[in-house]
Short mmCIF file of C-alpha atoms and ligand atoms in Angstrom, two decimals:
data_model
loop_
_atom_site.label_atom_id
_atom_site.label_comp_id
_atom_site.label_asym_id
_atom_site.label_seq_id
_atom_site.Cartn_x
_atom_site.Cartn_y
_atom_site.Cartn_z
CA MET A 10 10.71 12.67 -16.48
CA THR A 11 8.48 9.84 -17.74
CA LEU A 12 8.84 6.20 -16.73
CA GLN A 13 9.00 3.64 -19.54
CA ALA A 14 8.24 -0.05 -19.88
CA ARG A 15 11.21 -2.39 -19.70
CA SER A 16 11.19 -3.39 -23.39
CA VAL A 17 11.12 0.19 -24.58
CA ASP A 18 14.04 -0.21 -27.00
CA ARG A 19 13.27 -3.69 -28.34
CA VAL A 20 11.65 -4.63 -31.63
CA LEU A 21 9.26 -7.45 -32.48
CA PRO A 22 10.76 -10.37 -34.50
CA ASP A 23 10.43 -10.25 -38.30
CA GLY A 24 7.15 -11.70 -39.55
CA PHE A 25 5.64 -11.81 -36.07
CA VAL A 26 2.68 -9.56 -36.87
CA ALA A 27 1.78 -11.83 -39.82
CA ARG A 28 1.79 -14.81 -37.44
CA LEU A 29 -0.52 -12.98 -35.05
CA ALA A 30 -2.92 -12.40 -37.94
CA THR A 31 -3.35 -16.18 -38.25
CA VAL A 32 -4.94 -16.47 -34.78
CA LEU A 33 -6.83 -13.15 -34.44
CA ASP A 34 -9.71 -11.71 -36.42
CA PRO A 35 -8.87 -8.47 -38.28
CA ALA A 36 -10.52 -6.24 -35.65
CA GLY A 37 -8.38 -7.92 -33.00
CA LEU A 38 -5.02 -6.90 -34.47
CA ILE A 39 -4.36 -3.18 -34.24
CA THR A 40 -1.16 -1.84 -35.78
CA ASP A 41 -2.22 1.39 -37.44
CA PRO A 42 -0.74 4.26 -35.35
CA SER A 43 -3.97 6.25 -35.22
CA ASP A 44 -6.00 3.16 -34.20
CA ARG A 45 -3.61 2.16 -31.42
CA ALA A 46 -3.08 5.71 -30.07
CA SER A 47 -6.00 5.48 -27.62
CA TYR A 48 -4.43 2.40 -25.97
CA LEU A 49 -1.23 4.33 -25.26
CA ILE A 50 -2.76 7.29 -23.44
CA GLU A 51 -1.69 7.73 -19.84
CA GLU A 52 -3.70 10.45 -18.17
CA ARG A 53 -1.04 11.88 -15.91
CA SER A 54 1.78 11.71 -18.50
CA LEU A 55 3.98 10.10 -15.88
CA PHE A 56 4.58 7.07 -18.08
CA GLU A 57 5.26 6.57 -21.75
CA SER A 58 3.59 3.72 -23.62
CA ARG A 59 4.95 2.90 -27.07
CA ALA A 60 3.51 -0.47 -28.12
CA GLU A 61 3.50 -0.91 -31.90
CA VAL A 62 1.09 -3.83 -31.78
CA VAL A 63 -2.15 -3.99 -29.80
CA VAL A 64 -4.17 -7.21 -29.80
CA ALA A 65 -7.80 -7.32 -28.73
CA PRO A 66 -8.95 -10.94 -28.76
CA LYS A 67 -12.63 -11.83 -28.67
CA THR A 68 -12.28 -15.13 -26.77
CA ALA A 69 -10.01 -16.82 -24.24
CA GLU A 70 -9.02 -19.32 -26.96
CA GLU A 71 -7.89 -16.52 -29.31
CA LEU A 72 -5.93 -14.97 -26.46
CA ALA A 73 -4.37 -18.34 -25.56
CA ALA A 74 -3.25 -18.85 -29.17
CA THR A 75 -1.73 -15.33 -29.16
CA VAL A 76 0.09 -16.02 -25.90
CA ARG A 77 1.47 -19.30 -27.31
CA LEU A 78 2.84 -17.45 -30.35
CA CYS A 79 4.44 -14.91 -28.02
CA ALA A 80 5.96 -17.73 -25.95
CA GLU A 81 7.46 -19.38 -29.04
CA ALA A 82 8.95 -16.08 -30.23
CA GLY A 83 10.02 -14.84 -26.77
CA VAL A 84 7.79 -11.75 -27.04
CA PRO A 85 6.65 -10.08 -23.78
CA LEU A 86 2.99 -9.20 -23.15
CA VAL A 87 1.31 -6.38 -21.27
CA PRO A 88 -2.38 -6.84 -20.32
CA GLN A 89 -4.65 -3.80 -20.32
CA GLY A 90 -8.25 -3.27 -19.20
CA GLY A 91 -9.64 0.27 -19.02
CA ALA A 92 -6.15 1.82 -18.60
CA THR A 93 -7.35 3.76 -15.55
CA GLY A 94 -4.53 2.53 -13.28
CA LEU A 95 -2.30 5.31 -12.02
CA VAL A 96 0.95 3.40 -11.45
CA GLY A 97 2.00 2.58 -15.03
CA GLY A 98 1.01 -1.11 -14.86
CA ALA A 99 -0.53 -1.20 -18.34
CA VAL A 100 2.13 0.72 -20.29
CA ALA A 101 4.10 -1.18 -22.93
CA GLY A 102 7.33 -0.73 -24.89
CA THR A 103 7.98 -1.21 -28.62
CA GLY A 104 9.02 -4.82 -28.04
CA ASP A 105 5.79 -5.76 -26.21
CA VAL A 106 2.43 -6.94 -27.43
CA LEU A 107 -0.21 -4.89 -25.63
CA VAL A 108 -3.23 -7.11 -24.90
CA SER A 109 -6.49 -5.19 -24.56
CA LEU A 110 -9.37 -7.11 -22.95
CA LYS A 111 -11.91 -4.53 -24.12
CA ARG A 112 -13.62 -6.81 -26.66
CA MET A 113 -14.11 -9.57 -24.07
CA ASN A 114 -16.85 -7.68 -22.26
CA ARG A 115 -19.87 -9.99 -22.00
CA ILE A 116 -21.89 -10.70 -18.88
CA LEU A 117 -21.97 -14.53 -18.88
CA ASP A 118 -24.44 -15.31 -16.14
CA VAL A 119 -26.32 -13.73 -13.25
CA ASP A 120 -27.55 -16.14 -10.58
CA PRO A 121 -29.73 -14.35 -7.99
CA VAL A 122 -30.17 -17.59 -6.02
CA ASN A 123 -26.45 -18.31 -5.71
CA PHE A 124 -25.85 -14.54 -5.48
CA THR A 125 -23.16 -14.62 -8.16
CA ILE A 126 -22.39 -12.91 -11.44
CA SER A 127 -19.98 -14.17 -14.10
CA ALA A 128 -18.45 -11.90 -16.71
CA GLU A 129 -15.60 -11.65 -19.14
CA ALA A 130 -12.60 -9.69 -17.89
CA GLY A 131 -13.11 -6.66 -20.16
CA CYS A 132 -16.59 -5.96 -18.78
CA VAL A 133 -16.69 -2.37 -17.50
CA LEU A 134 -17.34 -2.23 -13.75
CA ALA A 135 -20.42 0.02 -14.14
CA ASP A 136 -21.96 -2.49 -16.58
CA LEU A 137 -21.42 -5.28 -14.07
CA GLN A 138 -23.08 -3.19 -11.34
CA GLU A 139 -26.01 -2.51 -13.69
CA ALA A 140 -26.47 -6.20 -14.59
CA ALA A 141 -26.55 -7.04 -10.89
CA ARG A 142 -29.07 -4.25 -10.23
CA GLU A 143 -31.35 -5.53 -13.00
CA ALA A 144 -31.42 -8.89 -11.20
CA GLY A 145 -32.35 -7.17 -7.91
CA CYS A 146 -28.86 -7.61 -6.49
CA LEU A 147 -25.90 -5.44 -5.53
CA PHE A 148 -22.35 -5.76 -6.82
CA PRO A 149 -20.71 -3.57 -4.18
CA LEU A 150 -17.35 -2.71 -5.74
CA SER A 151 -17.57 1.02 -6.40
CA LEU A 152 -14.85 3.54 -7.20
CA GLY A 153 -14.28 6.79 -9.07
CA ALA A 154 -13.13 5.05 -12.27
CA GLU A 155 -16.11 2.65 -12.46
CA GLY A 156 -17.34 4.06 -15.79
CA SER A 157 -14.18 2.92 -17.58
CA CYS A 158 -12.20 0.42 -15.49
CA THR A 159 -12.81 -3.30 -16.13
CA ILE A 160 -13.46 -6.17 -13.76
CA GLY A 161 -10.23 -7.83 -15.02
CA GLY A 162 -8.26 -4.70 -14.12
CA ASN A 163 -10.03 -4.52 -10.75
CA ILE A 164 -9.04 -8.13 -10.05
CA ALA A 165 -5.47 -7.61 -11.27
CA SER A 166 -5.06 -4.62 -8.95
CA ASN A 167 -7.28 -5.94 -6.12
CA ALA A 168 -9.32 -2.74 -6.19
CA GLY A 169 -11.03 -1.48 -3.05
CA GLY A 170 -13.21 1.61 -3.24
CA VAL A 171 -15.83 3.03 -0.94
CA GLY A 172 -17.55 -0.24 0.03
CA VAL A 173 -14.58 -2.14 1.51
CA LEU A 174 -15.59 -1.53 5.11
CA ARG A 175 -18.85 -3.45 4.59
CA TYR A 176 -18.20 -5.84 1.70
CA GLY A 177 -14.42 -6.28 1.46
CA ASN A 178 -12.14 -5.53 -1.48
CA THR A 179 -12.02 -7.34 -4.83
CA ARG A 180 -10.19 -10.29 -3.31
CA GLU A 181 -13.09 -10.91 -0.93
CA LEU A 182 -15.61 -10.50 -3.75
CA THR A 183 -13.99 -12.99 -6.16
CA LEU A 184 -15.13 -16.62 -6.18
CA GLY A 185 -13.66 -17.97 -9.41
CA LEU A 186 -11.38 -17.03 -12.30
CA GLU A 187 -10.39 -18.08 -15.78
CA VAL A 188 -6.79 -17.19 -16.62
CA VAL A 189 -4.54 -17.54 -19.68
CA LEU A 190 -1.15 -18.58 -18.31
CA PRO A 191 2.21 -17.32 -19.64
CA ASP A 192 2.69 -20.58 -21.64
CA GLY A 193 -0.71 -20.19 -23.33
CA ARG A 194 -2.65 -22.79 -21.33
CA ILE A 195 -6.08 -21.81 -20.02
CA TRP A 196 -6.80 -22.38 -16.33
CA ASN A 197 -10.54 -22.72 -15.84
CA GLY A 198 -11.26 -21.94 -12.20
CA MET A 199 -14.74 -20.48 -12.82
CA ARG A 200 -16.29 -22.16 -9.77
CA PRO A 201 -19.21 -20.28 -8.20
CA LEU A 202 -18.37 -21.81 -4.82
CA TYR A 203 -18.42 -20.09 -1.46
CA LYS A 204 -16.57 -22.99 0.10
CA ASP A 205 -13.69 -24.72 -1.63
CA ASN A 206 -10.96 -26.24 0.50
CA SER A 207 -9.15 -28.06 -2.26
CA GLY A 208 -5.60 -26.98 -1.59
CA TYR A 209 -3.77 -23.82 -2.64
CA SER A 210 -6.08 -20.95 -3.48
CA LEU A 211 -4.93 -20.46 -7.08
CA LYS A 212 -7.31 -17.58 -7.73
CA ASN A 213 -5.64 -15.62 -4.95
CA LEU A 214 -2.31 -15.81 -6.78
CA PHE A 215 -3.77 -13.87 -9.68
CA ILE A 216 -5.79 -11.34 -7.67
CA GLY A 217 -3.55 -8.33 -7.11
CA SER A 218 -0.78 -9.75 -9.33
CA GLU A 219 -1.13 -6.83 -11.78
CA GLY A 220 -0.96 -9.09 -14.82
CA THR A 221 2.48 -10.46 -13.94
CA LEU A 222 1.41 -14.11 -13.57
CA GLY A 223 -1.28 -14.47 -16.24
CA ILE A 224 -4.12 -12.72 -18.01
CA VAL A 225 -7.54 -12.94 -16.36
CA THR A 226 -10.18 -13.63 -19.02
CA ALA A 227 -13.33 -14.16 -16.90
CA ALA A 228 -14.47 -14.14 -13.29
CA VAL A 229 -17.25 -15.23 -10.96
CA MET A 230 -18.03 -12.50 -8.44
CA LYS A 231 -20.21 -12.40 -5.30
CA LEU A 232 -23.49 -10.48 -5.21
CA PHE A 233 -25.50 -9.19 -2.27
CA PRO A 234 -29.12 -8.21 -1.67
CA GLN A 235 -29.89 -4.69 -2.90
CA PRO A 236 -30.03 -2.22 -0.01
CA GLN A 237 -33.63 -1.15 0.60
CA GLN A 238 -32.76 2.04 2.44
CA ARG A 239 -29.79 4.36 2.44
CA GLU A 240 -29.09 7.29 4.76
CA THR A 241 -26.18 9.69 4.44
CA ALA A 242 -24.81 12.21 6.94
CA PHE A 243 -21.94 14.69 7.07
CA CYS A 244 -20.48 15.55 10.48
CA ALA A 245 -18.05 18.07 11.94
CA LEU A 246 -15.48 16.50 14.24
CA GLY A 247 -12.89 17.79 16.70
CA SER A 248 -10.21 15.18 16.03
CA VAL A 249 -9.31 12.01 14.14
CA GLU A 250 -9.70 10.13 17.44
CA ASP A 251 -13.33 11.32 17.57
CA ALA A 252 -13.82 10.13 13.99
CA LEU A 253 -12.71 6.62 14.95
CA ALA A 254 -14.88 6.63 18.07
CA LEU A 255 -17.85 7.71 15.92
CA LEU A 256 -17.15 4.96 13.40
CA SER A 257 -17.03 2.37 16.16
CA LEU A 258 -20.26 3.70 17.73
CA ALA A 259 -22.05 3.74 14.38
CA ARG A 260 -20.97 0.17 13.60
CA ARG A 261 -22.22 -1.07 16.97
CA LEU A 262 -25.53 0.80 17.05
CA SER A 263 -26.45 0.05 13.43
CA GLY A 264 -25.82 -3.69 13.58
CA ASP A 265 -22.78 -3.16 11.35
CA GLY A 266 -24.85 -1.20 8.83
CA VAL A 267 -22.11 1.34 8.02
CA SER A 268 -21.45 1.01 4.30
CA ALA A 269 -19.07 3.97 3.98
CA PHE A 270 -17.11 6.17 6.34
CA GLU A 271 -15.03 8.80 4.59
CA LEU A 272 -12.84 11.24 6.50
CA MET A 273 -11.91 14.71 5.20
CA SER A 274 -9.55 17.24 6.73
CA ASP A 275 -10.87 20.80 6.91
CA PHE A 276 -8.26 21.80 4.30
CA SER A 277 -9.74 19.19 1.90
CA LEU A 278 -13.27 20.54 2.44
CA ASP A 279 -12.00 24.07 2.07
CA ILE A 280 -10.41 23.50 -1.36
CA VAL A 281 -13.48 21.58 -2.54
CA CYS A 282 -15.63 24.60 -1.65
CA LYS A 283 -13.12 27.04 -3.20
CA HIS A 284 -12.41 25.21 -6.45
CA THR A 285 -15.59 23.22 -7.22
CA GLU A 286 -19.31 23.78 -6.80
CA GLY A 287 -19.29 22.22 -3.31
CA ARG A 288 -20.80 24.13 -0.39
CA ARG A 289 -20.12 23.59 3.32
CA PRO A 290 -23.09 21.71 4.79
CA TYR A 291 -22.94 23.66 8.08
CA ASP A 292 -21.36 26.84 9.47
CA THR A 293 -19.48 25.15 12.31
CA GLN A 294 -15.72 25.27 11.87
CA ALA A 295 -13.96 22.00 12.68
CA PRO A 296 -10.59 20.42 11.86
CA TRP A 297 -12.13 17.20 10.53
CA HIS A 298 -15.31 16.04 8.83
CA ALA A 299 -16.80 12.63 8.08
CA LEU A 300 -19.26 11.40 5.51
CA ILE A 301 -21.15 8.42 6.87
CA GLU A 302 -23.49 6.17 4.91
CA LEU A 303 -25.72 3.50 6.47
CA THR A 304 -27.60 0.97 4.39
CA THR A 305 -29.93 -1.90 5.14
CA SER A 306 -31.42 -4.59 2.97
CA ARG A 307 -34.25 -5.22 5.51
CA PRO A 308 -37.36 -3.47 4.13
CA GLY A 309 -38.94 -2.88 7.57
CA ASP A 310 -35.93 -1.22 9.26
CA ASP A 311 -36.28 2.40 10.40
CA LEU A 312 -32.81 3.39 9.26
CA ARG A 313 -33.49 7.09 9.67
CA ARG A 314 -34.37 6.59 13.36
CA CYS A 315 -31.28 4.41 13.80
CA PHE A 316 -29.05 7.12 12.29
CA GLU A 317 -30.62 9.79 14.50
CA SER A 318 -30.01 7.72 17.62
CA ILE A 319 -26.38 7.20 16.62
CA LEU A 320 -25.91 10.95 16.17
CA GLU A 321 -27.72 11.71 19.46
CA ALA A 322 -25.38 9.35 21.30
CA ALA A 323 -22.40 10.87 19.48
CA PHE A 324 -23.46 14.42 20.46
CA GLU A 325 -23.89 13.31 24.08
CA GLN A 326 -20.42 11.80 24.12
CA GLY A 327 -18.97 14.97 22.55
CA LEU A 328 -17.80 13.15 19.44
CA VAL A 329 -19.71 15.29 16.95
CA LEU A 330 -19.72 19.11 16.84
CA ASP A 331 -22.35 19.51 14.13
CA GLY A 332 -23.95 17.40 11.43
CA VAL A 333 -26.59 17.06 8.74
CA VAL A 334 -28.52 13.98 7.69
CA ALA A 335 -29.52 14.18 4.02
CA GLU A 336 -33.25 14.82 3.53
CA SER A 337 -33.30 13.58 -0.06
CA GLU A 338 -31.26 11.56 -2.54
CA ASP A 339 -30.27 14.84 -4.14
CA GLN A 340 -28.84 16.14 -0.90
CA ALA A 341 -27.09 12.82 -0.26
CA GLY A 342 -25.54 13.15 -3.74
CA ARG A 343 -24.31 16.66 -2.90
CA LEU A 344 -22.71 15.40 0.33
CA TRP A 345 -20.98 12.59 -1.58
CA GLN A 346 -19.84 15.13 -4.14
CA LEU A 347 -17.90 16.97 -1.41
CA ARG A 348 -15.82 13.86 -0.89
CA GLU A 349 -15.59 12.79 -4.54
CA ALA A 350 -14.54 16.23 -5.77
CA THR A 351 -11.48 16.25 -3.52
CA PRO A 352 -8.95 14.92 -6.11
CA GLU A 353 -10.19 17.46 -8.69
CA ALA A 354 -10.07 20.30 -6.14
CA GLN A 355 -6.53 19.31 -5.27
CA LYS A 356 -5.49 19.58 -8.91
CA ARG A 357 -6.90 23.10 -9.06
CA ALA A 358 -5.31 24.10 -5.74
CA GLY A 359 -1.76 23.59 -7.06
CA GLY A 360 0.85 20.84 -6.93
CA SER A 361 0.12 17.68 -4.94
CA ILE A 362 2.43 15.04 -3.58
CA LYS A 363 0.42 11.85 -3.02
CA HIS A 364 0.62 8.87 -0.73
CA ASP A 365 -1.60 5.80 -1.16
CA VAL A 366 -1.07 4.25 2.25
CA SER A 367 -2.93 2.16 4.80
CA VAL A 368 -2.37 1.61 8.50
CA PRO A 369 -4.32 -0.29 11.16
CA VAL A 370 -7.54 1.70 11.69
CA SER A 371 -6.81 2.25 15.39
CA ARG A 372 -3.42 3.83 14.53
CA ILE A 373 -4.70 6.38 12.00
CA PRO A 374 -4.58 9.28 14.52
CA GLU A 375 -0.96 8.45 15.38
CA PHE A 376 -0.08 8.16 11.68
CA ILE A 377 -1.62 11.50 10.72
CA ALA A 378 -0.13 13.35 13.71
CA THR A 379 3.38 11.92 13.30
CA ALA A 380 3.51 12.26 9.50
CA SER A 381 2.11 15.82 9.64
CA ALA A 382 4.67 16.94 12.22
CA ALA A 383 7.47 15.42 10.14
CA VAL A 384 6.46 16.91 6.77
CA MET A 385 5.77 20.35 8.27
CA GLU A 386 9.16 20.38 9.95
CA ARG A 387 10.84 19.60 6.61
CA MET A 388 8.63 21.94 4.56
CA PRO A 389 7.05 24.69 6.63
CA GLY A 390 3.74 25.89 5.19
CA VAL A 391 2.89 22.63 3.38
CA HIS A 392 -0.84 21.82 3.53
CA VAL A 393 -1.91 18.34 4.62
CA CYS A 394 -4.83 17.26 2.44
CA ALA A 395 -5.76 13.99 4.15
CA PHE A 396 -8.97 12.23 3.18
CA GLY A 397 -10.19 8.79 2.29
CA HIS A 398 -11.75 5.48 3.21
CA VAL A 399 -10.74 5.68 6.83
CA GLY A 400 -13.05 2.83 7.78
CA ASP A 401 -10.55 0.43 6.20
CA GLY A 402 -7.39 2.25 7.27
CA ASN A 403 -6.71 3.69 3.80
CA VAL A 404 -5.83 7.37 4.11
CA HIS A 405 -5.01 9.39 1.01
CA TYR A 406 -2.34 11.35 2.79
CA ASN A 407 -1.71 14.04 0.18
CA LEU A 408 0.29 17.23 0.44
CA THR A 409 -0.59 20.48 -1.31
CA GLN A 410 2.11 23.03 -2.06
CA PRO A 411 2.76 25.86 0.42
CA ASP A 412 1.15 29.15 -0.68
CA ASP A 413 4.51 30.82 -1.26
CA MET A 414 6.23 27.96 -3.13
CA ASP A 415 6.56 27.47 -6.86
CA LYS A 416 4.75 24.34 -8.14
CA ALA A 417 7.79 22.89 -9.94
CA ALA A 418 10.02 23.42 -6.90
CA PHE A 419 7.40 21.68 -4.74
CA LEU A 420 6.98 18.69 -7.06
CA ALA A 421 10.77 18.29 -7.32
CA ARG A 422 10.64 17.26 -3.65
CA TRP A 423 8.16 14.36 -4.27
CA GLY A 424 10.68 11.60 -3.42
CA GLU A 425 11.95 13.37 -0.31
CA MET A 426 8.43 13.87 1.10
CA ASN A 427 7.39 10.31 0.14
CA ALA A 428 10.38 8.95 2.05
CA ILE A 429 9.37 10.84 5.21
CA VAL A 430 5.74 9.67 5.10
CA HIS A 431 6.59 6.09 4.14
CA GLU A 432 9.03 5.83 7.03
CA VAL A 433 6.19 6.71 9.42
CA VAL A 434 4.00 4.08 7.70
CA ARG A 435 6.76 1.51 8.14
CA THR A 436 7.19 2.19 11.85
CA ILE A 437 3.50 1.67 12.55
CA GLY A 438 3.12 -1.48 10.47
CA GLY A 439 1.24 -0.10 7.45
CA SER A 440 1.43 -0.51 3.69
CA ILE A 441 2.73 2.00 1.13
CA SER A 442 0.46 0.59 -1.59
CA ALA A 443 -3.09 0.45 -0.30
CA GLU A 444 -5.23 0.48 -3.43
CA HIS A 445 -3.59 1.77 -6.59
CA GLY A 446 -1.01 -1.01 -6.87
CA VAL A 447 2.70 -1.05 -7.61
CA GLY A 448 3.18 -1.08 -11.40
CA LEU A 449 6.27 0.80 -12.52
CA LEU A 450 5.79 3.63 -10.07
CA LYS A 451 6.56 1.84 -6.83
CA LEU A 452 8.60 -1.12 -8.10
CA GLN A 453 11.85 -0.25 -6.33
CA GLU A 454 10.29 1.41 -3.34
CA LEU A 455 8.18 -1.62 -2.56
CA ALA A 456 11.15 -3.96 -2.93
CA ASP A 457 12.97 -1.80 -0.35
CA PHE A 458 9.90 -1.75 1.91
CA ARG A 459 9.28 -5.51 1.95
CA SER A 460 11.39 -7.93 3.98
CA ASP A 461 13.95 -10.18 2.27
CA VAL A 462 11.70 -13.17 2.88
CA GLU A 463 8.73 -11.44 1.23
CA ASN A 464 10.84 -10.39 -1.77
CA ASP A 465 12.15 -13.91 -2.09
CA LEU A 466 8.66 -15.44 -2.01
CA MET A 467 7.39 -12.94 -4.59
CA ARG A 468 10.27 -13.71 -6.95
CA SER A 469 9.84 -17.50 -6.45
CA LEU A 470 6.17 -17.28 -7.41
CA LYS A 471 6.94 -15.15 -10.46
CA ARG A 472 9.66 -17.57 -11.63
CA ALA A 473 7.42 -20.61 -11.07
CA LEU A 474 4.56 -19.28 -13.19
CA ASP A 475 6.47 -17.13 -15.69
CA PRO A 476 10.00 -18.56 -15.94
CA ASP A 477 10.82 -16.53 -19.07
CA ASN A 478 9.63 -13.29 -17.42
CA ARG A 479 7.42 -12.23 -20.32
CA MET A 480 4.16 -11.43 -18.53
CA ASN A 481 4.06 -7.71 -17.69
CA ALA A 482 7.79 -7.93 -17.01
CA GLY A 483 9.42 -5.22 -14.93
CA LYS A 484 6.20 -4.33 -13.10
CA LEU A 485 5.34 -5.17 -9.47
CA VAL A 486 8.31 -7.51 -8.95
CA ALA A 487 11.70 -7.40 -10.64
CA ILE A 488 13.51 -10.70 -11.31
P1 FAD B 5 -5.67 -1.11 -16.16
O1 FAD B 5 -5.43 0.26 -15.70
O2 FAD B 5 -5.87 -1.31 -17.62
O3 FAD B 5 -4.63 -2.11 -15.62
C1 FAD B 5 -4.24 -2.10 -14.26
C2 FAD B 5 -3.26 -3.25 -14.02
O4 FAD B 5 -3.92 -4.49 -14.17
C3 FAD B 5 -2.11 -3.28 -15.03
O5 FAD B 5 -0.97 -3.80 -14.39
C4 FAD B 5 -2.57 -4.27 -16.09
O6 FAD B 5 -1.50 -4.89 -16.75
C5 FAD B 5 -3.38 -5.26 -15.25
N1 FAD B 5 -4.53 -5.86 -15.96
C6 FAD B 5 -5.59 -5.22 -16.52
N2 FAD B 5 -6.47 -6.12 -16.96
C7 FAD B 5 -5.97 -7.34 -16.69
C8 FAD B 5 -6.42 -8.67 -16.92
N3 FAD B 5 -7.58 -8.92 -17.52
N4 FAD B 5 -5.64 -9.70 -16.51
C9 FAD B 5 -4.45 -9.45 -15.89
N5 FAD B 5 -3.98 -8.22 -15.66
C10 FAD B 5 -4.73 -7.17 -16.05
N6 FAD B 5 -8.66 1.89 -6.58
C11 FAD B 5 -9.13 1.50 -5.40
O7 FAD B 5 -8.77 0.41 -4.95
N7 FAD B 5 -10.00 2.27 -4.67
C12 FAD B 5 -10.43 3.47 -5.12
O8 FAD B 5 -11.20 4.15 -4.45
C13 FAD B 5 -9.97 3.91 -6.39
N8 FAD B 5 -10.40 5.06 -6.91
C14 FAD B 5 -9.98 5.42 -8.15
C15 FAD B 5 -10.48 6.59 -8.69
C16 FAD B 5 -10.04 7.01 -9.95
C17 FAD B 5 -10.58 8.29 -10.52
C18 FAD B 5 -9.09 6.23 -10.67
C19 FAD B 5 -8.60 6.65 -12.03
C20 FAD B 5 -8.61 5.04 -10.13
C21 FAD B 5 -9.04 4.63 -8.87
N9 FAD B 5 -8.59 3.46 -8.30
C22 FAD B 5 -9.05 3.07 -7.09
C23 FAD B 5 -7.67 2.56 -9.03
C24 FAD B 5 -8.51 1.49 -9.73
O9 FAD B 5 -8.68 0.42 -8.85
C25 FAD B 5 -7.80 0.99 -10.97
O10 FAD B 5 -7.60 2.10 -11.82
C26 FAD B 5 -8.64 -0.07 -11.69
O11 FAD B 5 -8.95 -1.15 -10.85
C27 FAD B 5 -7.86 -0.61 -12.88
O12 FAD B 5 -8.75 -1.20 -13.79
P2 FAD B 5 -8.47 -1.07 -15.34
O13 FAD B 5 -9.41 -1.98 -16.05
O14 FAD B 5 -8.48 0.33 -15.78
O15 FAD B 5 -7.00 -1.68 -15.44
#
């Protein structure tokens, strides 16, 4: 079954496309079916997008004029960046105007003294990283989709990625925004300020709002000094508790220099080695493994020595069973590949039921143990493929089909297994949407998960900013 946008059966008013043509340049109005097909692709085929009109404005003013026309005609809008989101947030129905930010992709300013970069919302994340690098700075947001996702989409879904432990998620990296509001006004909040105590934090309303309150057109983001040294290690561990103790030790002994700490279950490493080109970095068998990266921006630091002393202390305390520290960038890349190939390996290993959850870091062992006991009791033989950015509490707690079960029969039990895992998350105070967002996929589930007060506040905010419910309606929050 595919999920569809709310306005799937509606049609646009007569003459509306002609009115759009008065405010957009010809390249910004896409109605030809073959030209708009690429905007409707959804990789996992979980959602169906059927927009008959795609607009791709070149400026915030053009977008604002488009939004005003939509407001006058009561036409809903769906913003879209790189369309890499996995929860159906950017899919549109026949009655929607799909707004692509792809043509608004300029870097506006890089300020290496203020440590800020400003860019239009359609700028691809990798291009933003590159512009920062050219100025001798680091833009630390980094995730698997960085070659195609946009900074506007990252802001709308408050993306995290591998650097959250050290630098925070997109919310922490955002200083200022420009947004086209549902009535077509432009809010210019492009302030490159680290301190701004002037009342409500308006930018924070739009960060993580998945395009339901307005369309982000530009942003000012924080930069950091480029790391001067980077060291990467892969370690065999006896338990998740040991992984957390190692993380804590590494943070303390490195002066908080841990820039990534990724946990992998042995099953995850096993399928990576079976189904991709990955090779185990050591012969020691262990139930858990961790990839650790330390960085420093101080040129004189002996990071290698620091890493070795952390591992020596960890061996002495019995936290680490075996480990390798990469001898070259190539080797570091191969260690990272073990972690990054996990989603692909999972696809090749059979059906997967996924959970994008987070819990307090200190409760990860309890979460994994309790959830694993519960799912195995309900489905004997199921494989727990847990991995992820454990340094920030975000575990990709995925399940791979039992060896003797048919894939379709396994996937038919997605909801049942989700309910079991999410109940464990609820009891230990976690979140069932840690980084991929809510979109269409988790709309109802999240409403059931949140308290009445939270649901009420969410709906009040939506009604206040978008009283006609036209901005990405039916996603994230239903009113
Ligand atoms: P889209 O997919 O186009 O849109 C996403 C949502 O944002 C939609 O609701 C859309 O309506 C809205 N939107 C888009 N642009 C705007 C705008 N300018 N203004 C308002 N609303 C807008 N996430 C993590 O946090 N951590 C990870 O480690 C991570 N890894 C990933 C790895 C892969 C391989 C993939 C495919 C995704 C991963 N993600 C991860 C999810 C990722 O954060 C999102 O896919 C990405 O941020 C969305 O950006 P996009 O430009 O593709 O937005």
